[in-house]
């Protein structure tokens, strides 16, 4: 959805940079987001642009923003308010021209109430809200997403023309996909990695919750 918003917006010509806040360790996140100068820390042998800086003129998508530590939330708020950032260990302020999209599977209003998410950042981000129901409530979307991510994984892994056996559709739609889109994406990549050499059709979804339910 975030890529679609970017593609249809006035910044479609610019870069789209995705940041998974749940997958980057907290001690590395500051450098990943804001960049660093040479010598900023032990392994910083050269200067590096942060992911926000790399999104100049385009869109930065912060996925799972609810996972950001409170200190980084404060830094991000300052950047959003001033539209300027300073690399870790740097003195120069860099003007930032970025459209920011954030997503989370958490209830951020509850996170604010319980002190795990800054209220000021929450209200700064809550300009235009789009709420997507979970995959289990979107029926056919699971099959569409699965075939898309399967093709994407096959292309990246050098295995062209991999498909799901049509008889798997009913079982795939019956599964609740508690991890939503991320679970579908990761599972499709896993299926491609486990595919037998010479085969180009997935015959088993390999999900214990739906084994044995693959008949038409």
PDB file of C-alpha atoms in Angstrom:
ATOM      1  CA  UNK A   1       0.000   0.000   0.000  1.00  0.00           C
ATOM      2  CA  UNK A   2       2.845   2.404   0.838  1.00  0.00           C
ATOM      3  CA  UNK A   3       4.493   1.830  -2.542  1.00  0.00           C
ATOM      4  CA  UNK A   4       1.167   2.475  -4.226  1.00  0.00           C
ATOM      5  CA  UNK A   5       0.763   5.785  -2.383  1.00  0.00           C
ATOM      6  CA  UNK A   6       4.275   6.738  -3.448  1.00  0.00           C
ATOM      7  CA  UNK A   7       3.702   5.719  -7.072  1.00  0.00           C
ATOM      8  CA  UNK A   8       0.492   7.749  -7.334  1.00  0.00           C
ATOM      9  CA  UNK A   9       1.853  10.844  -5.600  1.00  0.00           C
ATOM     10  CA  UNK A  10       3.819  13.873  -6.799  1.00  0.00           C
ATOM     11  CA  UNK A  11       7.075  12.267  -5.607  1.00  0.00           C
ATOM     12  CA  UNK A  12       6.745   9.166  -7.763  1.00  0.00           C
ATOM     13  CA  UNK A  13       9.891  10.184  -9.642  1.00  0.00           C
ATOM     14  CA  UNK A  14      11.906  10.107  -6.417  1.00  0.00           C
ATOM     15  CA  UNK A  15      13.257   7.161  -4.425  1.00  0.00           C
ATOM     16  CA  UNK A  16      11.166   4.908  -2.198  1.00  0.00           C
ATOM     17  CA  UNK A  17      13.134   3.822   0.876  1.00  0.00           C
ATOM     18  CA  UNK A  18      11.688   1.255   3.277  1.00  0.00           C
ATOM     19  CA  UNK A  19      12.883   0.955   6.868  1.00  0.00           C
ATOM     20  CA  UNK A  20      11.774  -2.050   8.934  1.00  0.00           C
ATOM     21  CA  UNK A  21      12.024  -0.717  12.478  1.00  0.00           C
ATOM     22  CA  UNK A  22      11.435  -4.197  13.903  1.00  0.00           C
ATOM     23  CA  UNK A  23      14.369  -5.855  12.157  1.00  0.00           C
ATOM     24  CA  UNK A  24      17.176  -3.348  12.853  1.00  0.00           C
ATOM     25  CA  UNK A  25      18.752  -3.654  16.330  1.00  0.00           C
ATOM     26  CA  UNK A  26      18.218  -0.619  18.542  1.00  0.00           C
ATOM     27  CA  UNK A  27      21.935   0.120  18.813  1.00  0.00           C
ATOM     28  CA  UNK A  28      22.177   0.400  15.009  1.00  0.00           C
ATOM     29  CA  UNK A  29      18.912   2.183  14.295  1.00  0.00           C
ATOM     30  CA  UNK A  30      20.185   5.727  14.891  1.00  0.00           C
ATOM     31  CA  UNK A  31      22.959   5.300  12.347  1.00  0.00           C
ATOM     32  CA  UNK A  32      20.640   3.545   9.875  1.00  0.00           C
ATOM     33  CA  UNK A  33      18.021   6.283  10.061  1.00  0.00           C
ATOM     34  CA  UNK A  34      20.157   9.402  10.301  1.00  0.00           C
ATOM     35  CA  UNK A  35      23.533   8.279   8.936  1.00  0.00           C
ATOM     36  CA  UNK A  36      26.953   8.888  10.476  1.00  0.00           C
ATOM     37  CA  UNK A  37      30.247  10.589   9.842  1.00  0.00           C
ATOM     38  CA  UNK A  38      33.607   8.849   9.731  1.00  0.00           C
ATOM     39  CA  UNK A  39      34.850   8.173  13.256  1.00  0.00           C
ATOM     40  CA  UNK A  40      31.426   8.595  14.875  1.00  0.00           C
ATOM     41  CA  UNK A  41      31.922   5.183  16.496  1.00  0.00           C
ATOM     42  CA  UNK A  42      34.459   2.361  16.405  1.00  0.00           C
ATOM     43  CA  UNK A  43      33.465   0.779  13.072  1.00  0.00           C
ATOM     44  CA  UNK A  44      32.547   4.023  11.285  1.00  0.00           C
ATOM     45  CA  UNK A  45      35.498   4.108   8.898  1.00  0.00           C
ATOM     46  CA  UNK A  46      33.730   6.352   6.398  1.00  0.00           C
ATOM     47  CA  UNK A  47      30.719   8.646   6.234  1.00  0.00           C
ATOM     48  CA  UNK A  48      27.363   7.066   5.458  1.00  0.00           C
ATOM     49  CA  UNK A  49      24.024   8.596   4.457  1.00  0.00           C
ATOM     50  CA  UNK A  50      21.076   7.472   6.563  1.00  0.00           C
ATOM     51  CA  UNK A  51      17.931   5.967   5.118  1.00  0.00           C
ATOM     52  CA  UNK A  52      15.983   9.206   5.578  1.00  0.00           C
ATOM     53  CA  UNK A  53      18.644  11.097   3.666  1.00  0.00           C
ATOM     54  CA  UNK A  54      18.598   8.488   0.901  1.00  0.00           C
ATOM     55  CA  UNK A  55      14.873   9.154   0.465  1.00  0.00           C
ATOM     56  CA  UNK A  56      15.484  12.822  -0.475  1.00  0.00           C
ATOM     57  CA  UNK A  57      12.876  13.973  -2.995  1.00  0.00           C
ATOM     58  CA  UNK A  58      10.875  10.792  -2.514  1.00  0.00           C
ATOM     59  CA  UNK A  59       9.225   8.710   0.196  1.00  0.00           C
ATOM     60  CA  UNK A  60      10.525   7.096   3.361  1.00  0.00           C
ATOM     61  CA  UNK A  61       8.358   4.260   4.688  1.00  0.00           C
ATOM     62  CA  UNK A  62       8.900   3.436   8.361  1.00  0.00           C
ATOM     63  CA  UNK A  63       7.345   0.030   8.878  1.00  0.00           C
ATOM     64  CA  UNK A  64       6.538  -1.065  12.445  1.00  0.00           C
ATOM     65  CA  UNK A  65       7.285   2.390  13.807  1.00  0.00           C
ATOM     66  CA  UNK A  66       5.861   1.293  17.140  1.00  0.00           C
ATOM     67  CA  UNK A  67       9.093  -0.651  17.692  1.00  0.00           C
ATOM     68  CA  UNK A  68      11.261   2.499  17.827  1.00  0.00           C
ATOM     69  CA  UNK A  69      12.881   3.207  21.182  1.00  0.00           C
ATOM     70  CA  UNK A  70      11.691   6.353  22.976  1.00  0.00           C
ATOM     71  CA  UNK A  71      15.006   8.144  22.456  1.00  0.00           C
ATOM     72  CA  UNK A  72      14.857   7.591  18.714  1.00  0.00           C
ATOM     73  CA  UNK A  73      11.237   8.683  18.708  1.00  0.00           C
ATOM     74  CA  UNK A  74      12.356  12.036  20.119  1.00  0.00           C
ATOM     75  CA  UNK A  75      15.069  12.374  17.475  1.00  0.00           C
ATOM     76  CA  UNK A  76      12.635  11.515  14.695  1.00  0.00           C
ATOM     77  CA  UNK A  77      10.173  14.105  15.990  1.00  0.00           C
ATOM     78  CA  UNK A  78      12.852  16.794  15.906  1.00  0.00           C
ATOM     79  CA  UNK A  79      13.686  15.869  12.314  1.00  0.00           C
ATOM     80  CA  UNK A  80      10.036  15.979  11.271  1.00  0.00           C
ATOM     81  CA  UNK A  81       9.451  19.323  12.941  1.00  0.00           C
ATOM     82  CA  UNK A  82      12.609  21.011  11.636  1.00  0.00           C
ATOM     83  CA  UNK A  83      12.885  19.125   8.329  1.00  0.00           C
ATOM     84  CA  UNK A  84      16.607  18.947   9.033  1.00  0.00           C
ATOM     85  CA  UNK A  85      18.815  16.146  10.290  1.00  0.00           C
ATOM     86  CA  UNK A  86      22.320  15.789  11.596  1.00  0.00           C
ATOM     87  CA  UNK A  87      24.311  12.621  10.999  1.00  0.00           C
ATOM     88  CA  UNK A  88      25.641  10.798  14.029  1.00  0.00           C
ATOM     89  CA  UNK A  89      28.956  12.428  14.931  1.00  0.00           C
ATOM     90  CA  UNK A  90      28.365  15.293  12.511  1.00  0.00           C
ATOM     91  CA  UNK A  91      27.950  19.045  12.916  1.00  0.00           C
ATOM     92  CA  UNK A  92      26.328  19.994   9.619  1.00  0.00           C
ATOM     93  CA  UNK A  93      22.539  20.070   9.431  1.00  0.00           C
ATOM     94  CA  UNK A  94      21.111  18.595   6.250  1.00  0.00           C
ATOM     95  CA  UNK A  95      17.826  19.911   4.835  1.00  0.00           C
ATOM     96  CA  UNK A  96      15.365  17.087   4.362  1.00  0.00           C
ATOM     97  CA  UNK A  97      12.690  16.923   1.654  1.00  0.00           C
ATOM     98  CA  UNK A  98      10.940  13.627   2.295  1.00  0.00           C
ATOM     99  CA  UNK A  99       7.365  12.369   2.365  1.00  0.00           C
ATOM    100  CA  UNK A 100       7.042  10.102   5.397  1.00  0.00           C
ATOM    101  CA  UNK A 101       4.692   7.123   5.646  1.00  0.00           C
ATOM    102  CA  UNK A 102       4.588   5.058   8.831  1.00  0.00           C
ATOM    103  CA  UNK A 103       2.873   1.774   9.601  1.00  0.00           C
ATOM    104  CA  UNK A 104       2.384  -0.375  12.673  1.00  0.00           C
ATOM    105  CA  UNK A 105       0.409  -3.379  13.831  1.00  0.00           C
ATOM    106  CA  UNK A 106       0.234  -1.917  17.333  1.00  0.00           C
ATOM    107  CA  UNK A 107      -2.513   0.248  18.818  1.00  0.00           C
ATOM    108  CA  UNK A 108      -0.428   3.418  19.086  1.00  0.00           C
ATOM    109  CA  UNK A 109      -3.095   5.259  21.075  1.00  0.00           C
ATOM    110  CA  UNK A 110      -2.804   2.520  23.709  1.00  0.00           C
ATOM    111  CA  UNK A 111       1.000   2.619  23.455  1.00  0.00           C
ATOM    112  CA  UNK A 112       0.870   6.357  24.178  1.00  0.00           C
ATOM    113  CA  UNK A 113      -1.424   5.814  27.153  1.00  0.00           C
ATOM    114  CA  UNK A 114       0.941   3.211  28.591  1.00  0.00           C
ATOM    115  CA  UNK A 115       4.041   5.329  28.018  1.00  0.00           C
ATOM    116  CA  UNK A 116       5.669   3.260  25.285  1.00  0.00           C
ATOM    117  CA  UNK A 117       5.152   5.768  22.470  1.00  0.00           C
ATOM    118  CA  UNK A 118       5.544   9.534  22.574  1.00  0.00           C
ATOM    119  CA  UNK A 119       2.264  11.413  22.376  1.00  0.00           C
ATOM    120  CA  UNK A 120       3.833  14.312  20.467  1.00  0.00           C
ATOM    121  CA  UNK A 121       5.227  11.985  17.771  1.00  0.00           C
ATOM    122  CA  UNK A 122       1.927  10.117  17.582  1.00  0.00           C
ATOM    123  CA  UNK A 123      -0.011  13.330  16.862  1.00  0.00           C
ATOM    124  CA  UNK A 124       2.703  14.517  14.473  1.00  0.00           C
ATOM    125  CA  UNK A 125       2.322  11.332  12.437  1.00  0.00           C
ATOM    126  CA  UNK A 126      -1.459  11.061  12.683  1.00  0.00           C
ATOM    127  CA  UNK A 127      -2.248  13.432   9.809  1.00  0.00           C
ATOM    128  CA  UNK A 128      -3.879  11.078   7.299  1.00  0.00           C
ATOM    129  CA  UNK A 129      -4.709   7.668   8.700  1.00  0.00           C
ATOM    130  CA  UNK A 130      -5.428   4.561   6.641  1.00  0.00           C
ATOM    131  CA  UNK A 131      -6.587   1.532   8.597  1.00  0.00           C
ATOM    132  CA  UNK A 132      -6.272  -1.817   6.850  1.00  0.00           C
ATOM    133  CA  UNK A 133      -8.179  -4.803   8.231  1.00  0.00           C
ATOM    134  CA  UNK A 134      -6.136  -7.973   8.836  1.00  0.00           C
ATOM    135  CA  UNK A 135      -5.672 -10.391   5.948  1.00  0.00           C
ATOM    136  CA  UNK A 136      -8.150 -12.858   7.473  1.00  0.00           C
ATOM    137  CA  UNK A 137     -10.884 -10.265   6.891  1.00  0.00           C
ATOM    138  CA  UNK A 138      -9.881  -9.517   3.295  1.00  0.00           C
ATOM    139  CA  UNK A 139     -10.603 -12.934   1.761  1.00  0.00           C
ATOM    140  CA  UNK A 140      -9.188 -13.003  -1.789  1.00  0.00           C
ATOM    141  CA  UNK A 141      -6.360 -10.594  -0.926  1.00  0.00           C
ATOM    142  CA  UNK A 142      -4.336 -13.405   0.643  1.00  0.00           C
ATOM    143  CA  UNK A 143      -4.160 -15.300  -2.666  1.00  0.00           C
ATOM    144  CA  UNK A 144      -3.324 -12.156  -4.648  1.00  0.00           C
ATOM    145  CA  UNK A 145      -0.558 -11.229  -2.210  1.00  0.00           C
ATOM    146  CA  UNK A 146       0.786 -14.773  -2.052  1.00  0.00           C
ATOM    147  CA  UNK A 147       1.126 -15.068  -5.835  1.00  0.00           C
ATOM    148  CA  UNK A 148       2.738 -11.614  -6.011  1.00  0.00           C
ATOM    149  CA  UNK A 149       5.312 -12.339  -3.312  1.00  0.00           C
ATOM    150  CA  UNK A 150       5.968 -15.808  -4.709  1.00  0.00           C
ATOM    151  CA  UNK A 151       6.829 -14.312  -8.112  1.00  0.00           C
ATOM    152  CA  UNK A 152       8.948 -11.625  -6.473  1.00  0.00           C
ATOM    153  CA  UNK A 153      10.891 -14.160  -4.385  1.00  0.00           C
ATOM    154  CA  UNK A 154      11.383 -16.456  -7.383  1.00  0.00           C
ATOM    155  CA  UNK A 155      12.762 -13.590  -9.457  1.00  0.00           C
ATOM    156  CA  UNK A 156      15.174 -12.503  -6.733  1.00  0.00           C
ATOM    157  CA  UNK A 157      16.353 -16.057  -6.114  1.00  0.00           C
ATOM    158  CA  UNK A 158      16.836 -16.885  -9.794  1.00  0.00           C
ATOM    159  CA  UNK A 159      13.955 -19.369 -10.050  1.00  0.00           C
ATOM    160  CA  UNK A 160      11.657 -18.148 -12.790  1.00  0.00           C
ATOM    161  CA  UNK A 161       8.031 -19.123 -13.406  1.00  0.00           C
ATOM    162  CA  UNK A 162       7.361 -20.633  -9.959  1.00  0.00           C
ATOM    163  CA  UNK A 163       3.623 -20.944  -9.268  1.00  0.00           C
ATOM    164  CA  UNK A 164       1.267 -22.247  -6.597  1.00  0.00           C
ATOM    165  CA  UNK A 165      -0.789 -25.304  -7.495  1.00  0.00           C
ATOM    166  CA  UNK A 166      -4.368 -24.025  -8.030  1.00  0.00           C
ATOM    167  CA  UNK A 167      -5.730 -26.624  -5.591  1.00  0.00           C
ATOM    168  CA  UNK A 168      -3.923 -24.807  -2.756  1.00  0.00           C
ATOM    169  CA  UNK A 169      -6.054 -21.681  -3.058  1.00  0.00           C
ATOM    170  CA  UNK A 170      -8.840 -22.869  -0.771  1.00  0.00           C
ATOM    171  CA  UNK A 171      -6.400 -23.870   1.956  1.00  0.00           C
ATOM    172  CA  UNK A 172      -4.399 -20.654   1.640  1.00  0.00           C
ATOM    173  CA  UNK A 173      -7.551 -18.560   2.056  1.00  0.00           C
ATOM    174  CA  UNK A 174      -8.654 -20.670   5.030  1.00  0.00           C
ATOM    175  CA  UNK A 175      -5.485 -19.914   6.980  1.00  0.00           C
ATOM    176  CA  UNK A 176      -5.714 -16.850   9.255  1.00  0.00           C
ATOM    177  CA  UNK A 177      -2.203 -15.464   8.529  1.00  0.00           C
ATOM    178  CA  UNK A 178      -1.709 -13.981  12.018  1.00  0.00           C
ATOM    179  CA  UNK A 179       1.464 -12.223  10.823  1.00  0.00           C
ATOM    180  CA  UNK A 180      -0.508 -10.535   8.027  1.00  0.00           C
ATOM    181  CA  UNK A 181       1.339  -9.386   4.891  1.00  0.00           C
ATOM    182  CA  UNK A 182       4.806  -9.899   6.364  1.00  0.00           C
ATOM    183  CA  UNK A 183       4.022 -13.534   7.135  1.00  0.00           C
ATOM    184  CA  UNK A 184       2.768 -14.127   3.591  1.00  0.00           C
ATOM    185  CA  UNK A 185       5.867 -12.496   2.086  1.00  0.00           C
ATOM    186  CA  UNK A 186       8.296 -14.432   4.268  1.00  0.00           C
ATOM    187  CA  UNK A 187       6.490 -17.715   3.791  1.00  0.00           C
ATOM    188  CA  UNK A 188       6.429 -17.412   0.015  1.00  0.00           C
ATOM    189  CA  UNK A 189      10.183 -16.787   0.053  1.00  0.00           C
ATOM    190  CA  UNK A 190      10.628 -19.858   2.270  1.00  0.00           C
ATOM    191  CA  UNK A 191       8.632 -21.995  -0.176  1.00  0.00           C
ATOM    192  CA  UNK A 192      10.834 -20.877  -3.061  1.00  0.00           C
ATOM    193  CA  UNK A 193      13.989 -21.639  -1.090  1.00  0.00           C
ATOM    194  CA  UNK A 194      12.728 -25.125  -0.242  1.00  0.00           C
ATOM    195  CA  UNK A 195      11.512 -25.922  -3.760  1.00  0.00           C
ATOM    196  CA  UNK A 196      13.056 -29.086  -5.196  1.00  0.00           C
ATOM    197  CA  UNK A 197      15.570 -28.552  -8.025  1.00  0.00           C
ATOM    198  CA  UNK A 198      13.882 -28.707 -11.416  1.00  0.00           C
ATOM    199  CA  UNK A 199      10.401 -28.096 -10.009  1.00  0.00           C
ATOM    200  CA  UNK A 200       8.438 -24.915 -10.703  1.00  0.00           C
ATOM    201  CA  UNK A 201       5.113 -25.667  -8.952  1.00  0.00           C
ATOM    202  CA  UNK A 202       4.529 -25.407  -5.201  1.00  0.00           C
ATOM    203  CA  UNK A 203       2.452 -28.454  -4.262  1.00  0.00           C
ATOM    204  CA  UNK A 204       2.452 -28.072  -0.469  1.00  0.00           C
ATOM    205  CA  UNK A 205       2.003 -24.857   1.500  1.00  0.00           C
ATOM    206  CA  UNK A 206       3.936 -26.398   4.409  1.00  0.00           C
ATOM    207  CA  UNK A 207       1.796 -24.732   7.070  1.00  0.00           C
ATOM    208  CA  UNK A 208       0.833 -27.203   9.827  1.00  0.00           C
ATOM    209  CA  UNK A 209      -2.416 -25.353  10.483  1.00  0.00           C
ATOM    210  CA  UNK A 210      -3.714 -26.115   6.987  1.00  0.00           C
ATOM    211  CA  UNK A 211      -2.165 -29.459   6.085  1.00  0.00           C
ATOM    212  CA  UNK A 212      -4.770 -31.946   4.998  1.00  0.00           C
ATOM    213  CA  UNK A 213      -7.161 -29.242   3.811  1.00  0.00           C
ATOM    214  CA  UNK A 214      -5.988 -28.954   0.235  1.00  0.00           C
ATOM    215  CA  UNK A 215      -8.848 -30.501  -1.696  1.00  0.00           C
ATOM    216  CA  UNK A 216     -11.067 -28.611  -4.130  1.00  0.00           C
TER     217      UNK A 216
END
